[in-house]
Short mmCIF file of C-alpha atoms in Angstrom, two decimals:
data_model
loop_
_atom_site.label_atom_id
_atom_site.label_comp_id
_atom_site.label_asym_id
_atom_site.label_seq_id
_atom_site.Cartn_x
_atom_site.Cartn_y
_atom_site.Cartn_z
CA MET D 1 -15.86 16.64 -11.63
CA ARG D 2 -14.97 13.74 -13.97
CA ILE D 3 -12.09 11.77 -12.45
CA SER D 4 -10.05 8.93 -13.83
CA LEU D 5 -8.15 6.86 -11.31
CA LEU D 6 -5.36 4.70 -12.77
CA ASN D 7 -3.79 1.83 -10.92
CA ASN D 8 -2.26 -1.44 -12.21
CA LEU D 9 -4.65 -3.50 -9.99
CA TYR D 10 -8.31 -3.07 -9.00
CA ALA D 11 -10.86 -5.36 -7.60
CA PRO D 12 -11.19 -8.35 -7.81
CA TYR D 13 -7.37 -8.27 -8.05
CA HIS D 14 -6.05 -7.76 -4.58
CA VAL D 15 -2.29 -8.32 -3.85
CA GLY D 16 -1.38 -5.39 -1.53
CA GLY D 17 -2.85 -2.36 0.10
CA ALA D 18 -2.59 0.00 -2.87
CA GLU D 19 -5.47 -1.43 -4.80
CA LYS D 20 -7.65 -1.35 -1.67
CA SER D 21 -6.88 2.30 -1.19
CA VAL D 22 -7.71 3.11 -4.66
CA GLU D 23 -10.98 1.30 -4.44
CA SER D 24 -11.77 3.09 -1.14
CA LEU D 25 -10.88 6.39 -2.70
CA ALA D 26 -12.99 5.66 -5.68
CA HIS D 27 -16.07 5.02 -3.43
CA GLY D 28 -15.41 8.21 -1.42
CA LEU D 29 -15.28 10.39 -4.56
CA VAL D 30 -18.55 8.82 -5.54
CA GLN D 31 -20.04 9.72 -2.25
CA LEU D 32 -19.12 13.32 -2.88
CA GLY D 33 -20.91 13.23 -6.13
CA HIS D 34 -18.12 13.02 -8.65
CA GLU D 35 -18.10 10.83 -11.72
CA VAL D 36 -15.34 8.31 -11.41
CA SER D 37 -13.80 5.85 -13.84
CA VAL D 38 -10.93 3.40 -13.09
CA LEU D 39 -8.22 2.43 -15.59
CA THR D 40 -6.53 -0.86 -14.59
CA LEU D 41 -4.93 -3.87 -15.96
CA HIS D 42 -6.18 -7.50 -16.32
CA GLU D 43 -4.95 -10.83 -17.71
CA GLY D 44 -7.35 -10.68 -20.74
CA LEU D 45 -6.45 -10.02 -24.40
CA SER D 46 -8.72 -6.94 -25.07
CA ILE D 47 -10.10 -3.86 -23.26
CA GLU D 48 -13.14 -4.82 -21.09
CA VAL D 49 -15.44 -2.31 -19.46
CA ASP D 50 -17.57 -2.86 -16.29
CA SER D 51 -19.95 -0.13 -15.18
CA GLY D 52 -21.21 -1.77 -11.91
CA SER D 53 -21.37 0.07 -8.51
CA GLY D 54 -21.65 3.45 -10.24
CA ILE D 55 -17.91 3.22 -11.22
CA LYS D 56 -16.83 2.67 -14.70
CA VAL D 57 -13.91 0.20 -14.78
CA ILE D 58 -11.90 -0.12 -17.77
CA ARG D 59 -9.70 -3.14 -17.79
CA ILE D 60 -6.69 -2.92 -20.20
CA PRO D 61 -4.56 -5.83 -21.18
CA LEU D 62 -0.93 -5.97 -19.83
CA ARG D 63 1.37 -5.23 -22.89
CA ASN D 64 4.29 -7.24 -21.48
CA SER D 65 5.69 -10.67 -21.48
CA TYR D 66 4.00 -12.16 -18.37
CA TRP D 67 1.73 -11.25 -15.50
CA PRO D 68 3.88 -10.56 -12.43
CA PHE D 69 1.33 -9.27 -9.85
CA GLY D 70 0.93 -11.56 -6.95
CA ALA D 71 2.73 -14.32 -8.84
CA LYS D 72 4.27 -17.06 -6.53
CA LYS D 73 6.48 -18.32 -9.41
CA VAL D 74 10.06 -17.24 -9.37
CA ARG D 75 11.02 -15.75 -12.64
CA ALA D 76 14.60 -15.96 -14.19
CA SER D 77 16.51 -12.80 -13.88
CA TRP D 78 16.86 -12.34 -17.58
CA ARG D 79 13.06 -12.50 -17.95
CA LYS D 80 12.65 -9.83 -15.19
CA ALA D 81 15.03 -7.70 -16.98
CA ILE D 82 13.12 -7.88 -20.27
CA TRP D 83 9.85 -7.10 -18.49
CA HIS D 84 11.29 -4.07 -16.80
CA ALA D 85 12.84 -2.80 -20.06
CA ARG D 86 9.58 -2.91 -21.74
CA ASP D 87 7.96 -1.23 -18.67
CA PHE D 88 10.33 1.78 -18.85
CA PHE D 89 8.09 3.38 -21.52
CA ASN D 90 5.42 1.15 -22.57
CA LEU D 91 4.19 2.15 -26.07
CA GLY D 92 1.41 -0.42 -26.04
CA ALA D 93 0.05 0.76 -22.86
CA ARG D 94 0.21 4.35 -23.92
CA LYS D 95 -1.79 3.55 -27.00
CA ASP D 96 -4.46 1.90 -25.04
CA LEU D 97 -4.58 4.74 -22.58
CA VAL D 98 -5.09 7.34 -25.27
CA HIS D 99 -8.04 5.33 -26.58
CA ALA D 100 -9.61 4.87 -23.11
CA LEU D 101 -9.15 8.49 -21.98
CA GLY D 102 -10.72 9.62 -25.24
CA GLU D 103 -13.81 7.59 -24.27
CA VAL D 104 -14.29 8.71 -20.74
CA ARG D 105 -12.81 12.33 -21.12
CA PRO D 106 -11.75 13.00 -17.67
CA GLU D 107 -11.04 16.41 -16.21
CA VAL D 108 -8.10 14.99 -14.20
CA VAL D 109 -6.22 11.79 -14.18
CA HIS D 110 -5.08 10.49 -10.89
CA THR D 111 -2.26 7.81 -11.33
CA ASN D 112 -1.15 5.41 -8.66
CA ASN D 113 0.79 2.38 -9.12
CA VAL D 114 1.98 2.71 -12.71
CA SER D 115 3.92 -0.52 -12.96
CA GLY D 116 2.64 -2.32 -15.97
CA PHE D 117 1.38 0.94 -17.56
CA SER D 118 4.75 2.63 -17.07
CA VAL D 119 5.39 6.44 -17.00
CA SER D 120 3.83 6.52 -20.42
CA ALA D 121 0.52 7.01 -18.56
CA TRP D 122 1.74 10.54 -17.58
CA ASP D 123 2.81 11.22 -21.11
CA ALA D 124 -0.63 10.06 -22.60
CA ALA D 125 -2.67 12.23 -20.33
CA SER D 126 -0.50 15.42 -20.45
CA ARG D 127 -0.27 15.40 -24.25
CA MET D 128 -4.09 15.07 -24.28
CA GLY D 129 -4.37 18.18 -22.16
CA ILE D 130 -5.48 16.50 -19.09
CA PRO D 131 -3.74 17.40 -15.70
CA VAL D 132 -2.09 14.47 -13.84
CA VAL D 133 -2.09 13.83 -10.15
CA HIS D 134 0.29 10.99 -9.02
CA THR D 135 0.18 9.22 -5.68
CA ALA D 136 3.27 7.26 -4.69
CA ARG D 137 2.00 4.17 -2.71
CA ASP D 138 5.23 2.25 -2.81
CA TYR D 139 8.83 2.70 -4.18
CA HIS D 140 8.34 1.51 -7.68
CA LEU D 141 9.68 4.78 -9.04
CA LEU D 142 12.83 4.31 -6.90
CA HIS D 143 13.65 0.76 -7.53
CA PRO D 144 12.21 -2.12 -9.69
CA ASN D 145 11.43 -4.29 -6.67
CA SER D 146 9.07 -1.43 -5.42
CA THR D 147 10.17 -2.07 -1.74
CA LEU D 148 13.66 -0.92 -1.48
CA PHE D 149 14.28 -4.23 0.46
CA GLY D 150 16.29 -7.26 -0.28
CA ASP D 151 18.62 -9.75 1.35
CA GLY D 152 17.06 -9.19 4.74
CA LYS D 153 17.67 -5.31 4.84
CA SER D 154 16.61 -2.06 3.35
CA LYS D 155 18.32 -0.92 0.24
CA GLU D 156 20.07 2.39 0.03
CA GLU D 157 17.73 4.68 -1.74
CA LEU D 158 20.55 6.42 -3.78
CA ALA D 159 22.53 3.28 -4.47
CA PHE D 160 23.86 2.92 -8.12
CA ASP D 161 21.03 0.71 -9.37
CA SER D 162 18.44 3.07 -7.84
CA ARG D 163 20.09 6.15 -9.34
CA LEU D 164 19.93 4.46 -12.94
CA TRP D 165 16.34 3.53 -12.40
CA VAL D 166 15.25 6.92 -11.29
CA ALA D 167 17.20 8.75 -13.85
CA GLY D 168 14.90 7.38 -16.67
CA LYS D 169 11.71 8.48 -14.99
CA ARG D 170 12.87 11.97 -13.76
CA PRO D 171 12.08 13.74 -16.94
CA PHE D 172 8.59 12.31 -17.06
CA SER D 173 7.79 13.19 -13.52
CA ARG D 174 7.75 16.93 -14.69
CA LYS D 175 4.46 15.97 -16.55
CA VAL D 176 2.76 15.55 -13.12
CA ALA D 177 0.89 18.75 -12.12
CA HIS D 178 0.75 17.52 -8.39
CA PHE D 179 2.51 14.81 -6.45
CA VAL D 180 0.96 13.10 -3.46
CA ALA D 181 2.60 10.75 -0.97
CA ILE D 182 1.03 8.54 1.47
CA SER D 183 3.42 9.56 4.32
CA GLU D 184 6.05 12.22 4.96
CA TYR D 185 8.62 9.51 4.62
CA VAL D 186 7.44 8.55 1.11
CA LYS D 187 7.33 12.09 0.03
CA GLU D 188 10.75 13.06 1.16
CA ILE D 189 12.44 10.01 -0.33
CA HIS D 190 10.99 10.89 -3.74
CA LEU D 191 11.84 14.44 -3.46
CA ARG D 192 15.51 13.71 -2.60
CA ALA D 193 15.64 11.50 -5.81
CA GLY D 194 14.72 14.51 -7.82
CA LEU D 195 11.34 13.29 -8.80
CA PHE D 196 8.43 15.79 -8.92
CA GLU D 197 8.51 19.27 -7.52
CA ARG D 198 8.38 20.17 -3.81
CA ASP D 199 6.19 23.21 -4.24
CA SER D 200 3.46 20.85 -5.82
CA ALA D 201 3.75 17.95 -3.36
CA SER D 202 1.32 16.91 -0.53
CA VAL D 203 0.79 14.08 1.95
CA ILE D 204 -2.54 12.44 2.17
CA TYR D 205 -2.78 9.25 4.27
CA ASN D 206 -4.82 6.30 2.76
CA SER D 207 -8.51 5.81 3.71
CA VAL D 208 -9.96 2.53 4.81
CA SER D 209 -13.51 1.08 4.93
CA ALA D 210 -15.51 1.14 8.11
CA PRO D 211 -15.79 -2.12 10.13
CA ASP D 212 -18.28 -4.72 9.09
CA ALA D 213 -21.69 -3.97 10.57
CA ASP D 214 -21.66 -7.06 12.73
CA TYR D 215 -18.14 -6.35 14.16
CA CYS D 216 -17.78 -7.06 17.83
CA PRO D 217 -14.49 -6.36 19.60
CA ALA D 218 -12.63 -9.18 21.20
CA LEU D 219 -13.20 -9.58 25.03
CA LEU D 220 -10.43 -8.08 27.13
CA GLU D 221 -9.33 -10.81 29.39
CA ASP D 222 -6.34 -11.00 31.86
CA GLN D 223 -3.93 -11.88 29.01
CA LYS D 224 -4.30 -9.93 25.90
CA VAL D 225 -4.23 -11.56 22.49
CA TYR D 226 -1.67 -10.26 19.98
CA GLY D 227 -2.01 -10.62 16.34
CA PHE D 228 -0.35 -10.02 12.98
CA ILE D 229 -2.33 -9.80 9.64
CA GLY D 230 -0.76 -9.29 6.11
CA ARG D 231 1.37 -10.93 3.49
CA LEU D 232 3.56 -13.72 5.00
CA ASP D 233 6.96 -12.56 3.65
CA PRO D 234 10.42 -12.23 5.20
CA SER D 235 10.30 -8.40 5.00
CA LYS D 236 7.28 -8.36 7.39
CA GLY D 237 9.39 -9.56 10.39
CA ILE D 238 7.14 -12.42 11.29
CA GLU D 239 10.10 -14.47 12.59
CA LYS D 240 10.51 -11.85 15.38
CA PHE D 241 6.74 -12.26 16.07
CA ILE D 242 7.19 -16.00 16.59
CA GLU D 243 10.41 -15.47 18.67
CA ALA D 244 8.43 -13.11 20.94
CA ALA D 245 5.62 -15.78 21.28
CA LYS D 246 8.34 -18.34 22.30
CA LEU D 247 9.47 -15.96 25.07
CA ARG D 248 5.89 -15.26 26.14
CA PRO D 249 4.17 -18.75 26.25
CA ASP D 250 1.64 -17.23 28.56
CA LEU D 251 0.15 -15.23 25.78
CA ARG D 252 -1.85 -16.19 22.65
CA TRP D 253 -0.60 -14.99 19.32
CA VAL D 254 -2.58 -15.09 16.10
CA ILE D 255 -1.28 -14.91 12.46
CA ALA D 256 -3.54 -14.13 9.57
CA GLY D 257 -2.56 -14.04 5.86
CA ASP D 258 -0.70 -16.18 3.23
CA GLY D 259 2.42 -16.37 1.14
CA ARG D 260 4.72 -18.66 -0.66
CA SER D 261 3.90 -22.18 0.54
CA ASP D 262 7.50 -23.08 1.45
CA TYR D 263 7.85 -19.97 3.51
CA VAL D 264 4.63 -20.41 5.33
CA ASP D 265 5.52 -23.96 6.13
CA SER D 266 8.72 -23.00 7.56
CA LEU D 267 7.05 -20.46 9.76
CA ARG D 268 4.47 -23.21 10.97
CA ARG D 269 7.29 -25.51 11.76
CA SER D 270 9.13 -22.89 13.89
CA ALA D 271 6.14 -21.55 15.73
CA PRO D 272 5.32 -22.84 19.22
CA SER D 273 1.86 -24.14 20.30
CA ASN D 274 0.67 -20.68 21.44
CA VAL D 275 0.71 -19.41 17.87
CA GLU D 276 -2.27 -19.96 15.80
CA PHE D 277 -2.23 -19.55 12.08
CA ILE D 278 -5.82 -18.82 10.54
CA GLY D 279 -4.98 -18.09 6.78
CA LYS D 280 -6.60 -15.25 5.05
CA ALA D 281 -9.20 -13.45 6.98
CA ARG D 282 -11.44 -10.27 6.54
CA PRO D 283 -10.12 -7.47 8.67
CA SER D 284 -13.16 -7.31 10.85
CA SER D 285 -13.12 -11.16 11.37
CA PHE D 286 -9.35 -10.91 12.34
CA PHE D 287 -9.69 -7.92 14.75
CA ALA D 288 -12.49 -9.67 16.53
CA GLN D 289 -10.02 -12.26 17.65
CA ILE D 290 -7.21 -10.09 19.08
CA ASN D 291 -6.71 -7.16 21.39
CA VAL D 292 -3.49 -5.78 20.04
CA LEU D 293 -2.03 -5.52 16.48
CA VAL D 294 1.70 -6.30 16.00
CA ILE D 295 3.62 -4.84 12.98
CA PRO D 296 7.11 -6.00 13.10
CA SER D 297 8.04 -4.98 9.59
CA LEU D 298 11.84 -4.92 8.78
CA TRP D 299 11.25 -2.79 5.66
CA ALA D 300 10.24 0.80 5.52
CA GLU D 301 6.52 0.41 4.94
CA PRO D 302 5.27 3.43 2.79
CA LEU D 303 2.52 3.78 5.38
CA GLY D 304 1.09 0.65 7.07
CA ARG D 305 -2.57 0.65 5.98
CA VAL D 306 -3.22 -2.26 8.45
CA ALA D 307 -2.44 0.07 11.36
CA ILE D 308 -5.29 2.34 10.31
CA GLU D 309 -7.56 -0.70 9.81
CA ALA D 310 -6.81 -1.49 13.35
CA TYR D 311 -7.72 1.90 14.57
CA MET D 312 -11.06 1.72 12.74
CA HIS D 313 -11.69 -1.36 14.92
CA GLY D 314 -10.44 0.23 18.13
CA VAL D 315 -7.45 -2.03 18.32
CA PRO D 316 -4.00 -0.49 19.55
CA VAL D 317 -0.80 -1.14 17.74
CA VAL D 318 2.68 -2.12 18.70
CA SER D 319 4.79 -1.35 15.62
CA SER D 320 8.14 -0.92 14.03
CA GLY D 321 8.63 2.84 13.53
CA LEU D 322 10.26 2.42 10.07
CA GLY D 323 8.93 4.33 7.05
CA GLY D 324 5.47 5.71 7.17
CA LEU D 325 4.53 3.78 10.35
CA GLY D 326 6.33 6.36 12.18
CA ASP D 327 3.80 8.93 10.83
CA ILE D 328 0.61 7.14 12.08
CA VAL D 329 1.55 5.09 15.11
CA LYS D 330 1.52 7.65 17.95
CA ASP D 331 3.83 6.29 20.53
CA GLY D 332 1.95 6.07 24.01
CA CYS D 333 -1.20 7.32 22.42
CA THR D 334 -2.46 4.76 19.92
CA GLY D 335 0.12 2.14 20.76
CA PHE D 336 3.89 1.78 21.16
CA LEU D 337 6.88 1.57 18.76
CA PHE D 338 9.79 -0.82 19.01
CA ASP D 339 12.94 -1.75 17.01
CA PRO D 340 11.84 -4.55 14.83
CA PHE D 341 15.44 -5.96 14.73
CA SER D 342 15.21 -6.67 18.59
CA VAL D 343 12.76 -9.24 20.18
CA GLU D 344 13.63 -7.60 23.48
CA SER D 345 12.35 -4.28 22.19
CA LEU D 346 9.03 -5.92 20.87
CA LEU D 347 8.57 -7.53 24.30
CA GLY D 348 9.23 -4.12 25.92
CA ALA D 349 6.46 -2.71 23.90
CA VAL D 350 4.05 -5.52 25.01
CA GLU D 351 4.93 -4.67 28.57
CA LYS D 352 4.04 -1.17 27.90
CA ILE D 353 0.69 -2.15 26.71
CA ASP D 354 0.10 -4.14 29.78
CA ALA D 355 1.03 -1.24 32.07
CA SER D 356 -1.00 1.24 30.15
CA ASP D 357 -4.70 2.31 30.13
CA PHE D 358 -5.80 -0.05 27.53
CA ASN D 359 -9.38 1.38 27.26
CA GLY D 360 -7.73 4.84 26.93
CA LEU D 361 -5.50 3.60 23.99
CA ALA D 362 -8.58 1.93 22.34
CA SER D 363 -10.51 5.12 22.53
CA ASN D 364 -7.52 7.23 21.14
CA CYS D 365 -7.50 4.69 18.18
CA ARG D 366 -11.19 5.12 17.44
CA ILE D 367 -11.02 9.00 17.55
CA TYR D 368 -7.88 9.10 15.32
CA SER D 369 -9.53 6.78 12.81
CA ASN D 370 -11.95 9.62 11.78
CA GLU D 371 -9.03 11.13 9.83
CA PHE D 372 -8.88 8.11 7.53
CA THR D 373 -12.57 7.79 6.44
CA GLU D 374 -13.28 7.37 2.91
CA ARG D 375 -15.07 10.75 2.76
CA ALA D 376 -12.48 12.69 4.68
CA VAL D 377 -9.57 11.40 2.38
CA ALA D 378 -11.57 11.93 -0.83
CA THR D 379 -12.25 15.54 0.33
CA GLN D 380 -8.43 16.01 0.61
CA TYR D 381 -7.97 14.72 -2.89
CA VAL D 382 -10.65 16.78 -4.55
CA ASP D 383 -8.72 19.89 -3.19
CA VAL D 384 -5.59 18.59 -4.96
CA TYR D 385 -7.49 17.86 -8.09
CA GLN D 386 -8.54 21.52 -8.20
CA LYS D 387 -5.16 22.81 -7.58
CA ALA D 388 -3.83 20.57 -10.39
CA ARG D 389 -6.45 21.83 -12.87
CA ALA D 390 -5.78 25.46 -11.97
CA LYS D 391 -2.00 25.02 -12.44
CA PHE D 392 -2.32 23.11 -15.70
#
């Protein structure tokens, strides 16, 4: 089958988990023998094509006023408003996509994060007679900040600004032949907003790559090492991680990742001596240094890809149960859940880890990880593509 995957970012652009998941899916589909092309954005001024790795990557210029992805510069509110107004239905992006789709002639278009392309991507493909599958990997269709999080708390999904935002996208969502969400939470929140159709909706979790060939698990000593990896941002609950470290000076705590320099500096100043900042790290390098992953997210993570990466490395997880994390962190089986707004709850989960059969938890993680291999997830998507083609 000829399949075009569309996502606003693709390697070498890596800002969040979505682009990693799309890249992983592309490789999984190639493993199954399908012809895969990727439609993505770049900062250049013209369309560029790269055919390396057996995947044709078509890089399309962003037809908007500035490049917002991964930017650490704070933009004025009026500039953001203009950017989002253009992104409501981007005619320039639609024109580029019609040209690109005419070149690759896919049998199905699978859109993912459409910010930068806009919902014009659905219109372009459907008008060309190509069925569209869409995967929601964040909350962009529900709110312009894509996270439903602000001012230190989750936003109401059906607040006035969200309802206005969704209203403009709802009619175009009818052009999607099949809707996929990366967790039950994400599926239900989109369906409640009136986007897509329930009888053509599925849940498919993200896939992740296998550990590096030279990966060696951290030694399990008397005191376990607890770690956090990801974007250093207030929504991630890192302050609670540091607060827990202060209350358990007998344990070693490791933080991997980066973020805005002023915020990272404030974290470093507040952290006790038993917290180590190691900067950005490859997953296998990070998991080789810890025994337990901590996910203290204050926002409803759409899934929590990092938990699956931990399972692939045989590392149990203590996690917030918000959003999609409640789907994949099996309390008492692959780790333990806690209230991210309570450091006492986090420390309670740490105590449960200490009192549990740790090797049994690690074994459960490795077994569960088989559901998230590139091949397993790609196989599920192929079934969805076939349903979309039959419906269309």
